Coordinates of C-alpha atoms in Angstrom, one line a residue:
Chain A
M1403 CA 4.1 -70.4 31.5
R1404 CA 2.9 -67.8 33.9
N1405 CA -0.3 -67.4 32.1
I1406 CA -1.0 -71.1 32.4
W1407 CA -0.7 -70.8 36.1
T1408 CA -2.8 -67.6 36.3
I1409 CA -5.6 -69.3 34.4
A1410 CA -5.4 -72.6 36.3
R1411 CA -5.4 -70.9 39.6
R1412 CA -8.6 -68.9 38.8
E1413 CA -10.4 -72.0 37.5
Y1414 CA -9.3 -74.2 40.5
K1415 CA -10.6 -71.6 43.0
L1416 CA -13.8 -71.5 41.1
Y1417 CA -14.5 -75.2 41.8
F1418 CA -14.6 -74.4 45.5
N1419 CA -16.6 -71.2 45.1
G1420 CA -19.7 -73.1 44.3
P1421 CA -21.2 -76.3 45.5
I1422 CA -19.6 -78.4 42.7
A1423 CA -16.5 -79.4 44.5
Y1424 CA -18.4 -80.4 47.6
A1425 CA -21.0 -82.3 45.6
V1426 CA -18.4 -84.3 43.8
A1427 CA -16.4 -84.9 47.0
F1428 CA -19.7 -86.1 48.7
L1429 CA -20.2 -88.6 45.9
Y1430 CA -16.7 -90.0 46.3
F1431 CA -16.8 -90.4 50.0
L1432 CA -20.3 -91.8 50.1
I1433 CA -19.5 -94.5 47.5
V1434 CA -15.9 -95.4 48.4
G1435 CA -16.5 -95.0 52.1
W1436 CA -19.5 -97.2 52.2
F1437 CA -17.8 -99.8 50.0
V1438 CA -14.7 -99.9 52.2
Y1439 CA -16.9 -100.1 55.3
A1440 CA -18.9 -103.0 54.0
E1441 CA -15.8 -104.9 53.0
L1442 CA -14.3 -104.4 56.5
R1443 CA -17.4 -105.6 58.2
D1444 CA -17.4 -108.7 56.1
A1445 CA -13.7 -109.3 56.8
L1446 CA -14.3 -108.8 60.5
E1447 CA -16.9 -111.5 60.6
M1448 CA -14.6 -113.9 58.8
A1449 CA -11.6 -112.9 60.9
T1450 CA -12.1 -115.8 63.3
F1451 CA -11.6 -118.3 60.5
Q1452 CA -8.8 -116.7 58.6
P1453 CA -6.5 -113.7 59.1
Y1454 CA -7.6 -110.6 57.1
T1455 CA -5.1 -109.1 54.7
P1456 CA -6.7 -106.0 53.1
S1457 CA -5.5 -104.6 49.8
V1458 CA -5.4 -101.1 48.4
Q1459 CA -7.1 -102.6 45.4
L1460 CA -10.3 -102.2 47.3
V1461 CA -10.0 -98.5 46.6
T1462 CA -8.1 -98.4 43.3
G1463 CA -10.3 -100.9 41.7
S1464 CA -13.3 -100.6 39.5
I1465 CA -15.2 -98.4 41.9
M1466 CA -12.7 -95.6 41.5
V1467 CA -12.5 -96.0 37.8
F1468 CA -16.3 -95.8 37.5
L1469 CA -16.3 -92.6 39.6
L1470 CA -13.7 -91.0 37.5
I1471 CA -15.4 -91.9 34.2
F1472 CA -18.7 -90.3 35.3
T1473 CA -17.4 -87.3 37.2
I1474 CA -14.7 -86.1 34.8
P1475 CA -17.1 -85.1 32.0
A1476 CA -19.0 -83.1 34.6
I1477 CA -16.1 -81.2 35.9
T1478 CA -14.5 -80.5 32.5
M1479 CA -17.7 -79.6 30.6
R1480 CA -17.8 -75.9 31.6
L1481 CA -14.0 -75.2 31.3
V1482 CA -14.0 -73.8 27.8
A1483 CA -17.7 -74.0 26.7
E1484 CA -18.7 -71.6 29.4
E1485 CA -16.2 -69.0 28.2
S1486 CA -17.6 -69.3 24.7
R1487 CA -21.2 -69.0 25.8
T1488 CA -20.8 -65.9 28.0
G1489 CA -18.4 -64.2 25.5
T1490 CA -15.5 -64.0 27.9
M1491 CA -13.6 -66.0 25.3
E1492 CA -13.3 -62.8 23.4
L1493 CA -11.5 -61.3 26.4
L1494 CA -9.0 -64.2 26.6
L1495 CA -8.4 -64.3 22.9
T1496 CA -7.6 -60.6 22.8
A1497 CA -5.4 -60.8 25.9
P1498 CA -1.7 -61.6 25.2
V1499 CA -2.3 -65.2 26.0
R1500 CA -1.3 -68.0 23.5
D1501 CA -4.1 -70.4 22.6
W1502 CA -2.1 -73.4 24.0
E1503 CA -1.5 -71.5 27.3
L1504 CA -5.2 -71.1 27.6
I1505 CA -6.0 -74.7 27.0
I1506 CA -3.2 -76.1 29.2
G1507 CA -4.3 -73.7 32.0
K1508 CA -7.8 -75.0 31.8
W1509 CA -6.6 -78.6 31.8
L1510 CA -4.3 -78.0 34.7
S1511 CA -7.2 -76.6 36.8
G1512 CA -9.3 -79.7 36.2
F1513 CA -6.3 -82.0 36.7
L1514 CA -5.4 -80.4 40.0
F1515 CA -9.0 -80.5 41.2
M1516 CA -9.2 -84.2 40.5
L1517 CA -5.8 -84.7 42.1
T1518 CA -7.1 -83.0 45.2
L1519 CA -10.0 -85.4 45.4
L1520 CA -7.8 -88.3 44.7
A1521 CA -5.4 -87.2 47.4
V1522 CA -8.2 -87.1 49.9
T1523 CA -9.1 -90.7 49.1
L1524 CA -5.7 -91.7 50.4
I1525 CA -7.4 -91.8 53.8
Y1526 CA -8.7 -95.3 52.9
P1527 CA -5.4 -96.9 52.2
F1528 CA -4.2 -95.2 55.4
I1529 CA -7.0 -96.8 57.4
L1530 CA -6.4 -100.2 55.8
N1531 CA -2.7 -99.9 56.6
R1532 CA -3.4 -99.1 60.3
I1533 CA -5.8 -102.0 60.9
S1534 CA -3.7 -104.7 59.4
S1535 CA -0.2 -105.9 60.2
P1536 CA 2.2 -105.8 58.6
G1537 CA 0.2 -103.3 56.6
I1538 CA -0.9 -103.2 53.0
D1539 CA 1.3 -104.0 50.1
Q1540 CA 3.0 -100.8 49.0
G1541 CA 3.6 -101.9 45.4
P1542 CA 0.0 -101.8 44.1
M1543 CA -0.6 -98.8 46.3
I1544 CA 2.0 -96.7 44.5
S1545 CA 1.4 -98.0 41.0
G1546 CA -2.4 -97.9 41.4
Y1547 CA -2.4 -94.3 42.4
L1548 CA 0.1 -93.4 39.7
G1549 CA -2.2 -95.2 37.2
L1550 CA -5.2 -93.2 38.4
M1551 CA -3.3 -90.0 38.1
L1552 CA -2.3 -90.7 34.6
M1553 CA -5.8 -91.8 33.7
L1554 CA -7.4 -88.7 35.0
S1555 CA -4.8 -86.6 33.3
S1556 CA -5.9 -88.1 29.9
L1557 CA -9.6 -88.0 30.7
V1558 CA -9.4 -84.3 31.8
A1559 CA -7.5 -83.5 28.6
V1560 CA -10.1 -85.2 26.4
G1561 CA -12.9 -83.3 28.4
V1562 CA -11.2 -80.0 27.9
G1563 CA -10.7 -80.7 24.2
I1564 CA -14.3 -81.5 23.7
S1565 CA -15.4 -78.6 25.9
A1566 CA -13.6 -76.3 23.5
L1567 CA -15.7 -77.5 20.6
F1568 CA -19.0 -76.4 22.2
N1569 CA -20.8 -73.4 23.5
N1570 CA -23.1 -75.7 25.4
Q1571 CA -21.9 -77.4 28.5
I1572 CA -24.5 -80.2 28.5
A1573 CA -23.5 -81.1 24.9
A1574 CA -19.8 -81.1 26.0
F1575 CA -20.7 -83.4 28.9
F1576 CA -22.5 -86.0 26.8
V1577 CA -19.9 -86.0 24.0
T1578 CA -17.1 -86.4 26.5
L1579 CA -19.0 -89.3 28.2
A1580 CA -19.7 -90.9 24.8
V1581 CA -16.0 -90.7 23.9
V1582 CA -14.9 -92.1 27.2
L1583 CA -17.4 -95.0 27.1
F1584 CA -16.4 -95.7 23.5
L1585 CA -12.7 -95.9 24.5
W1586 CA -13.8 -98.3 27.2
F1587 CA -16.1 -100.7 25.3
F1588 CA -14.5 -100.4 21.8
R1589 CA -13.9 -103.6 20.1
L1590 CA -13.6 -104.7 16.4
P1591 CA -15.1 -107.8 14.8
T1592 CA -12.6 -110.6 15.6
S1593 CA -12.0 -111.2 11.9
T1594 CA -10.1 -107.8 11.5
T1595 CA -6.4 -108.1 11.0
G1596 CA -3.4 -105.9 10.3
V1597 CA -2.6 -102.5 11.7
V1598 CA -6.2 -101.6 12.5
K1599 CA -6.3 -104.6 14.8
D1600 CA -3.1 -103.5 16.5
I1601 CA -4.4 -100.1 17.1
A1602 CA -7.8 -101.4 18.2
A1603 CA -6.1 -103.7 20.7
N1604 CA -4.4 -100.8 22.4
I1605 CA -7.1 -98.2 22.4
N1606 CA -9.0 -99.4 25.4
F1607 CA -8.0 -97.1 28.3
I1608 CA -9.1 -99.5 31.0
D1609 CA -6.8 -102.3 29.8
H1610 CA -3.8 -99.9 30.2
Y1611 CA -4.9 -99.3 33.8
V1612 CA -5.2 -102.9 34.8
T1613 CA -1.4 -103.3 34.8
F1614 CA -1.0 -100.4 37.2
Y1615 CA -3.8 -101.9 39.3
R1616 CA -1.9 -105.2 39.6
G1617 CA 1.2 -103.4 40.8
V1618 CA 3.2 -103.2 37.6
I1619 CA 4.4 -100.0 36.0
D1620 CA 4.9 -100.4 32.3
I1621 CA 6.4 -97.6 30.1
K1622 CA 3.9 -98.6 27.4
D1623 CA 0.9 -97.7 29.6
I1624 CA 2.5 -94.4 30.7
A1625 CA 3.1 -93.6 27.1
Y1626 CA -0.5 -94.4 26.3
Y1627 CA -2.0 -92.0 28.9
L1628 CA 0.5 -89.3 28.1
S1629 CA -0.3 -89.4 24.4
M1630 CA -4.0 -89.3 25.2
T1631 CA -3.4 -86.2 27.3
A1632 CA -1.5 -84.6 24.4
L1633 CA -4.2 -85.6 21.9
G1634 CA -6.9 -84.0 24.0
L1635 CA -5.0 -80.8 24.5
F1636 CA -4.2 -80.6 20.9
L1637 CA -7.8 -81.0 20.0
G1638 CA -8.6 -78.1 22.4
V1639 CA -6.0 -75.8 20.8
V1640 CA -7.2 -76.6 17.3
A1641 CA -10.8 -75.9 18.4
V1642 CA -9.8 -72.5 19.7
E1643 CA -7.8 -71.7 16.5
V1644 CA -10.8 -72.7 14.4
R1645 CA -13.0 -70.4 16.5
R1646 CA -10.8 -67.5 15.5
W1647 CA -10.9 -68.3 11.8
R1648 CA -14.7 -68.7 11.7
Chain B
M125 CA -0.8 -46.1 15.1
I126 CA -3.5 -48.0 13.2
R127 CA -2.9 -48.7 9.6
V128 CA -5.4 -50.7 7.6
E129 CA -5.1 -51.7 4.0
A130 CA -7.8 -53.4 1.9
L131 CA -9.0 -55.3 4.9
T132 CA -11.7 -57.8 4.0
K133 CA -13.5 -60.3 6.1
D134 CA -16.0 -62.9 4.8
Y135 CA -18.3 -65.0 6.9
G136 CA -19.0 -67.8 4.6
A137 CA -20.6 -66.2 1.6
R138 CA -21.4 -62.9 3.4
R139 CA -18.8 -60.2 3.1
A140 CA -18.8 -58.3 6.4
V141 CA -15.9 -56.0 5.7
D142 CA -15.1 -55.0 2.2
S143 CA -11.6 -53.8 1.4
L144 CA -11.5 -51.2 4.2
T145 CA -8.6 -48.8 4.1
F146 CA -7.9 -46.2 6.8
H147 CA -5.4 -45.1 9.4
A148 CA -5.3 -43.4 12.7
E149 CA -2.5 -41.2 14.0
P150 CA -1.1 -41.2 17.5
R151 CA -3.3 -39.2 19.9
E152 CA -6.2 -39.2 17.5
I153 CA -9.7 -40.2 18.4
L154 CA -11.2 -42.0 15.4
G155 CA -14.9 -42.7 15.3
F156 CA -16.5 -45.5 13.5
L157 CA -20.1 -44.6 12.6
G158 CA -22.5 -46.9 11.1
P159 CA -25.7 -48.9 11.5
N160 CA -25.8 -52.3 13.1
G161 CA -24.3 -54.9 10.8
A162 CA -22.1 -52.4 9.0
G163 CA -18.9 -54.3 9.9
K164 CA -17.8 -52.1 12.8
T165 CA -17.5 -54.9 15.3
T166 CA -15.8 -57.2 12.8
T167 CA -13.2 -54.6 12.0
M168 CA -12.5 -53.9 15.6
R169 CA -12.2 -57.6 16.4
I170 CA -9.6 -58.0 13.7
L171 CA -7.6 -55.0 15.0
A172 CA -7.8 -56.4 18.6
G173 CA -6.3 -59.7 17.5
Y174 CA -9.5 -61.7 18.0
M175 CA -9.7 -63.0 14.5
P176 CA -7.6 -62.8 11.4
P177 CA -8.9 -61.0 8.2
S178 CA -9.8 -63.0 5.1
S179 CA -7.5 -60.7 3.2
G180 CA -5.8 -57.4 3.5
K181 CA -3.3 -56.0 6.0
A182 CA -3.7 -54.3 9.3
Q183 CA -1.0 -52.9 11.6
V184 CA -1.6 -51.7 15.1
A185 CA 1.1 -49.9 17.0
G186 CA 3.6 -51.0 14.3
F187 CA 2.8 -54.7 14.5
D188 CA 0.9 -56.9 12.1
V189 CA -2.3 -58.2 13.6
V190 CA -1.8 -61.6 12.0
E191 CA 1.9 -62.2 12.1
Q192 CA 2.6 -60.5 15.4
S193 CA -0.7 -60.9 17.1
L194 CA 0.7 -61.2 20.6
E195 CA 2.6 -57.9 20.3
V196 CA -0.6 -56.2 19.1
R197 CA -2.6 -57.7 21.9
R198 CA -0.1 -56.4 24.5
R199 CA -0.5 -52.9 23.2
V200 CA -4.2 -52.8 22.7
G201 CA -7.0 -52.2 25.2
Y202 CA -10.2 -53.6 23.9
L203 CA -13.7 -53.2 25.1
P204 CA -16.0 -55.6 23.2
E205 CA -19.6 -54.7 22.4
T206 CA -21.1 -57.1 24.9
V207 CA -18.9 -56.5 27.8
P208 CA -17.6 -60.0 28.8
L209 CA -17.2 -60.3 32.5
Y210 CA -16.9 -63.2 35.0
T211 CA -20.0 -62.5 37.0
D212 CA -18.9 -64.9 39.7
M213 CA -15.9 -62.8 40.5
T214 CA -15.6 -59.5 42.4
V215 CA -14.7 -56.4 40.5
F216 CA -11.2 -56.3 42.1
D217 CA -10.5 -60.0 41.5
Y218 CA -11.6 -59.8 37.9
L219 CA -9.4 -56.8 37.1
K220 CA -6.5 -58.4 39.0
Y221 CA -6.9 -61.6 36.9
M222 CA -6.8 -59.6 33.7
G223 CA -3.8 -57.7 35.0
D224 CA -2.0 -60.9 35.9
L225 CA -2.6 -62.2 32.4
R226 CA -0.9 -59.1 31.1
H227 CA 2.0 -59.6 33.6
L228 CA 1.5 -56.1 35.1
P229 CA 3.9 -55.2 37.9
N230 CA 2.1 -54.1 41.1
V231 CA -1.2 -55.2 39.7
E232 CA -3.2 -54.4 42.8
D233 CA -2.1 -50.8 42.9
R234 CA -2.9 -50.5 39.2
V235 CA -6.3 -52.0 39.7
D236 CA -7.0 -49.4 42.5
D237 CA -6.0 -46.7 40.1
V238 CA -8.2 -47.7 37.2
L239 CA -11.1 -48.2 39.6
E240 CA -10.6 -44.7 40.7
I241 CA -10.5 -43.5 37.1
V242 CA -13.8 -45.2 36.2
N243 CA -15.3 -44.2 39.5
L244 CA -16.0 -47.7 40.9
G245 CA -13.7 -47.6 43.9
D246 CA -16.5 -48.3 46.3
R247 CA -17.7 -51.4 44.5
A248 CA -14.2 -53.1 44.3
N249 CA -15.3 -56.0 46.5
G250 CA -18.8 -56.4 45.2
Y251 CA -19.6 -59.3 42.9
I252 CA -19.9 -58.3 39.2
A253 CA -23.2 -60.2 39.1
N254 CA -24.7 -57.6 41.3
L255 CA -23.7 -54.6 39.2
S256 CA -25.9 -52.5 37.0
K257 CA -25.4 -52.4 33.3
G258 CA -23.7 -49.0 33.5
M259 CA -21.3 -50.2 36.2
R260 CA -20.5 -53.3 34.2
Q261 CA -19.7 -51.2 31.2
R262 CA -17.3 -49.2 33.4
V263 CA -15.7 -52.4 34.7
G264 CA -15.1 -53.4 31.0
L265 CA -13.6 -50.0 30.4
A266 CA -11.3 -50.4 33.4
Q267 CA -10.2 -53.7 32.0
A268 CA -9.3 -52.0 28.7
L269 CA -7.3 -49.2 30.5
L270 CA -5.6 -51.5 32.9
H271 CA -2.3 -51.9 31.1
Q272 CA -2.2 -48.3 29.8
P273 CA -2.4 -49.4 26.2
E274 CA -1.1 -47.4 23.3
V275 CA -4.2 -48.0 21.4
L276 CA -7.7 -48.3 22.8
I277 CA -10.4 -50.0 20.8
L278 CA -13.9 -49.4 22.2
D279 CA -16.9 -51.0 20.7
E280 CA -19.9 -48.8 21.6
P281 CA -18.5 -47.7 24.9
T282 CA -21.5 -45.6 26.0
I283 CA -24.2 -48.1 25.2
G284 CA -26.5 -48.9 28.2
L285 CA -25.2 -46.0 30.3
D286 CA -27.5 -43.3 31.8
P287 CA -27.0 -39.7 30.6
A288 CA -24.8 -38.7 33.4
Q289 CA -22.5 -41.7 32.9
I290 CA -22.5 -41.1 29.2
I291 CA -21.1 -37.6 29.8
E292 CA -18.5 -39.0 32.3
V293 CA -17.4 -41.7 29.9
R294 CA -17.1 -39.3 27.0
N295 CA -15.0 -37.0 29.0
L296 CA -12.9 -39.9 30.1
I297 CA -12.3 -40.9 26.4
R298 CA -11.5 -37.4 25.4
E299 CA -9.0 -37.3 28.3
I300 CA -7.4 -40.6 27.2
G301 CA -7.3 -39.5 23.6
K302 CA -4.9 -36.7 24.5
E303 CA -2.2 -39.3 25.1
R304 CA -3.3 -42.4 23.2
T305 CA -4.9 -43.5 20.0
V306 CA -8.6 -44.3 20.4
L307 CA -10.8 -46.1 17.9
L308 CA -14.4 -46.2 19.0
S309 CA -17.6 -47.2 17.3
T310 CA -21.0 -45.7 17.9
H311 CA -24.2 -45.2 16.1
I312 CA -25.0 -42.0 17.8
L313 CA -24.0 -39.0 15.6
S314 CA -23.8 -36.5 18.3
E315 CA -21.5 -38.7 20.2
A316 CA -19.1 -38.9 17.3
Q317 CA -19.3 -35.1 17.0
Q318 CA -18.5 -34.6 20.6
I319 CA -15.6 -37.0 21.0
C320 CA -14.0 -37.8 17.7
D321 CA -11.3 -35.9 15.9
R322 CA -12.2 -37.7 12.7
V323 CA -15.1 -39.9 11.7
L324 CA -15.4 -42.8 9.3
I325 CA -18.9 -43.6 8.2
I326 CA -19.2 -47.2 7.2
N327 CA -22.1 -49.1 5.6
K328 CA -22.2 -52.6 4.4
G329 CA -18.5 -53.1 5.1
R330 CA -17.4 -50.1 3.1
I331 CA -16.3 -46.6 4.0
V332 CA -18.9 -44.2 2.6
A333 CA -17.5 -41.0 4.1
E334 CA -14.4 -39.9 6.0
D335 CA -14.0 -36.5 7.5
T336 CA -13.9 -34.4 10.6
P337 CA -17.3 -34.3 12.4
S338 CA -17.8 -30.6 11.7
R339 CA -17.1 -30.9 8.0
L340 CA -19.5 -33.9 7.8
Q341 CA -22.1 -31.8 9.6
S342 CA -21.6 -28.8 7.4
R343 CA -22.3 -30.9 4.4
L344 CA -25.7 -31.6 5.8
A345 CA -26.2 -28.3 7.5
G346 CA -26.6 -26.7 4.1
S347 CA -30.2 -28.0 4.0
Q348 CA -32.3 -27.7 7.0
K349 CA -35.1 -29.9 8.3
V350 CA -37.9 -28.3 10.3
S351 CA -40.9 -29.8 12.1
L352 CA -44.1 -27.8 12.3
R353 CA -47.2 -28.4 14.4
V354 CA -50.6 -26.7 14.4
A355 CA -53.5 -27.0 16.7
G356 CA -56.8 -28.2 15.2
E357 CA -57.4 -28.3 11.4
S358 CA -54.3 -29.0 9.3
D359 CA -55.9 -29.9 5.9
G360 CA -54.0 -28.3 3.0
L361 CA -51.1 -27.2 5.3
D362 CA -48.5 -29.2 3.3
A363 CA -49.5 -27.3 0.2
V364 CA -49.2 -24.0 2.0
V365 CA -45.8 -24.7 3.3
A366 CA -44.6 -26.2 0.0
G367 CA -45.7 -23.0 -1.6
V368 CA -43.3 -20.9 0.4
S369 CA -40.2 -20.1 -1.7
G370 CA -37.1 -21.9 -0.5
V371 CA -39.0 -25.0 0.8
L372 CA -37.9 -28.1 -1.0
R373 CA -40.2 -30.8 0.3
A374 CA -43.1 -30.8 2.8
G375 CA -45.0 -33.8 4.1
F376 CA -47.0 -35.0 7.1
N377 CA -45.4 -37.3 9.7
S378 CA -47.4 -40.1 11.1
D379 CA -47.9 -38.2 14.3
G380 CA -49.7 -35.4 12.5
S381 CA -46.9 -32.9 12.5
L382 CA -45.5 -31.6 9.3
E383 CA -41.9 -31.8 8.3
F384 CA -40.2 -29.8 5.6
E385 CA -36.7 -29.3 4.2
A386 CA -35.4 -25.9 3.3
Q387 CA -33.0 -25.0 0.5
P388 CA -29.3 -24.9 1.6
G389 CA -28.2 -21.7 3.2
Q390 CA -31.6 -20.2 3.6
D391 CA -33.6 -19.9 6.8
V392 CA -37.2 -20.0 5.6
R393 CA -38.7 -20.3 9.1
P394 CA -40.1 -16.7 9.3
D395 CA -41.6 -17.0 5.9
V396 CA -43.2 -20.3 6.7
A397 CA -44.6 -19.0 10.0
R398 CA -46.1 -16.0 8.2
A399 CA -47.7 -18.2 5.6
V400 CA -49.1 -20.6 8.1
I401 CA -50.7 -17.9 10.2
H402 CA -51.9 -16.2 7.0
G403 CA -53.6 -19.4 6.0
G404 CA -55.7 -19.3 9.1
Y405 CA -53.9 -22.2 10.9
N406 CA -53.1 -22.1 14.6
L407 CA -49.3 -22.4 14.7
L408 CA -48.1 -24.3 17.8
E409 CA -44.5 -25.2 17.2
L410 CA -41.8 -24.6 14.7
R411 CA -38.7 -26.7 15.5
P412 CA -35.6 -27.5 13.6
V413 CA -34.9 -31.2 13.4
G414 CA -31.3 -32.3 13.2
F415 CA -30.4 -34.7 10.5
S416 CA -30.2 -38.1 12.1
L417 CA -27.5 -40.7 11.3
E418 CA -30.1 -42.5 9.3
D419 CA -30.6 -39.4 7.2
I420 CA -26.9 -39.1 6.6
F421 CA -26.9 -42.7 5.4
M422 CA -29.8 -42.2 3.2
E423 CA -28.0 -39.2 1.7
L424 CA -24.6 -40.9 1.4
T425 CA -25.8 -44.1 -0.1
R426 CA -28.3 -42.5 -2.5
E427 CA -27.7 -43.0 -6.2
E428 CA -27.5 -39.4 -7.3
P429 CA -25.5 -37.0 -5.1
A430 CA -28.2 -35.0 -3.3
L431 CA -25.9 -33.2 -0.9
P432 CA -24.3 -29.9 -1.6
Q433 CA -20.9 -30.8 -2.7
T434 CA -18.3 -28.7 -0.9
T435 CA -15.4 -31.1 -0.8
E436 CA -14.2 -34.0 -2.9
D437 CA -15.1 -36.9 -0.8
A438 CA -15.6 -40.6 -0.6
S439 CA -19.3 -40.4 -0.8
E440 CA -19.1 -38.7 -4.2
G441 CA -16.9 -41.4 -5.6
E442 CA -19.2 -44.0 -4.2
A443 CA -22.3 -42.4 -5.7
A444 CA -20.6 -42.0 -9.1
E445 CA -19.5 -45.6 -9.0
E446 CA -23.0 -46.8 -8.4
E447 CA -24.2 -44.7 -11.3
V448 CA -21.7 -46.3 -13.5
D449 CA -22.9 -49.7 -12.3
Q450 CA -26.4 -48.8 -13.2
S451 CA -25.7 -47.6 -16.7
D452 CA -23.7 -50.7 -17.3
D453 CA -26.8 -52.7 -16.4
E454 CA -28.9 -50.7 -18.7
A455 CA -26.4 -51.1 -21.6
K456 CA -26.8 -54.8 -21.3

């Protein structure tokens, strides 16, 4: 457990050592900030005709999901691939660190970094809450942010797992993006029936988020994201084991 | 401390390590000598717990490298061939990170200590990216020493260092070897002679010789190789030198100097010098050339034993085996 934390702490600090953290933060605030601003301006002009009741869904909606989908591959691509390319992997694999500790440590750093960004976006619900009375609806606020946390947990895990397969960061980026987009747009021909259809109907990771977005917390959706997280981490551990045996 | 039995590692169809068997005692410095691609790095990686062998057994500090990998890794300090460093960290932070992964108590004091040992105290807060190759090598060494391991595995520890640093590192290894077991690889014969208590020569994944450096040397010292240079005309010089009694072979090198080998136990240099001057040549230089590692390899992997056989050794068995193989082929 201690090793997980040691590894995660180093990687987390590293995000802030370079320009990466600030570039990603810039992207988030530019897009989300402008979007919220434009909405409020519109609402202000309409305010004489009808009272404005802002919703947190302005922030937790498609705009945030888009941003997560495109930034997560970028922040997870180097996590393991970089160690393989520079040879520092040899150091970690000969240190008394279990392979799963290494992978979970890497995942935790990416997860915590994304949580940090997500935490900073709480400023928008805060603003919306201040300018309206009686304030925004707390239900979708809590469930929406919980859903986003779960989603990025699973996406970061998938990113780490794929990063462990490659020596090349760019390859890891594109494969992660491909997998994420596939999980989003995946559908089967409508004629398919049986178990395959049941699985296919549940594989889309946006569908599972929509319930959170609407303000509903369903154990089924939590289970989905947690199993995706486990699957991604498992893939990462297997990739490291395979590296040893090669 | 290190016990290896019939260790074999295949990369696909290529056999990198071929049933290697050896051992190292506590407080012994064991040298791995061999050309590139001989299987040194692979063997060391297996012993350091980086990868499992294809077959065979290996024990380090009393633990099996496959079954008890973590226990082995806790007790081994490993310096890989290409020193892996996080160039975006400072020397101190890097070592502290490695120490944290090993759960060392008082990590920061320990880091200061090893930095003192490898003589890098003044660069502790510098980024690794800005260090020279020699300094990086020493950071790698510091990393291997950090947890005071029972066994040190050093893959070409002096590569890339300048002569002064090489001497420093060799002294350091000798010092460490008084208390711990050290396994190091090198392809520099003189290095093995200076540092190691015992040397394993490996080629194509197999041990071709195993002995103390001095005994290995004496096997070769029997015959002597000498380089000779004259000013001006040198036609017919090889015949003159070859004519001196006690000279085995003589031939020109590509740079125009002449090289000859003398019969074991006989110093023919005075006779050769006389003959050369007698022949009307202008003798410039007469210089003994040490046998290089390459020469030893040539000798050890030759089909018929060409060395004076003083001891029963692995090379003899090897050579005999190859002879048998050959006659088998002929019989078919």
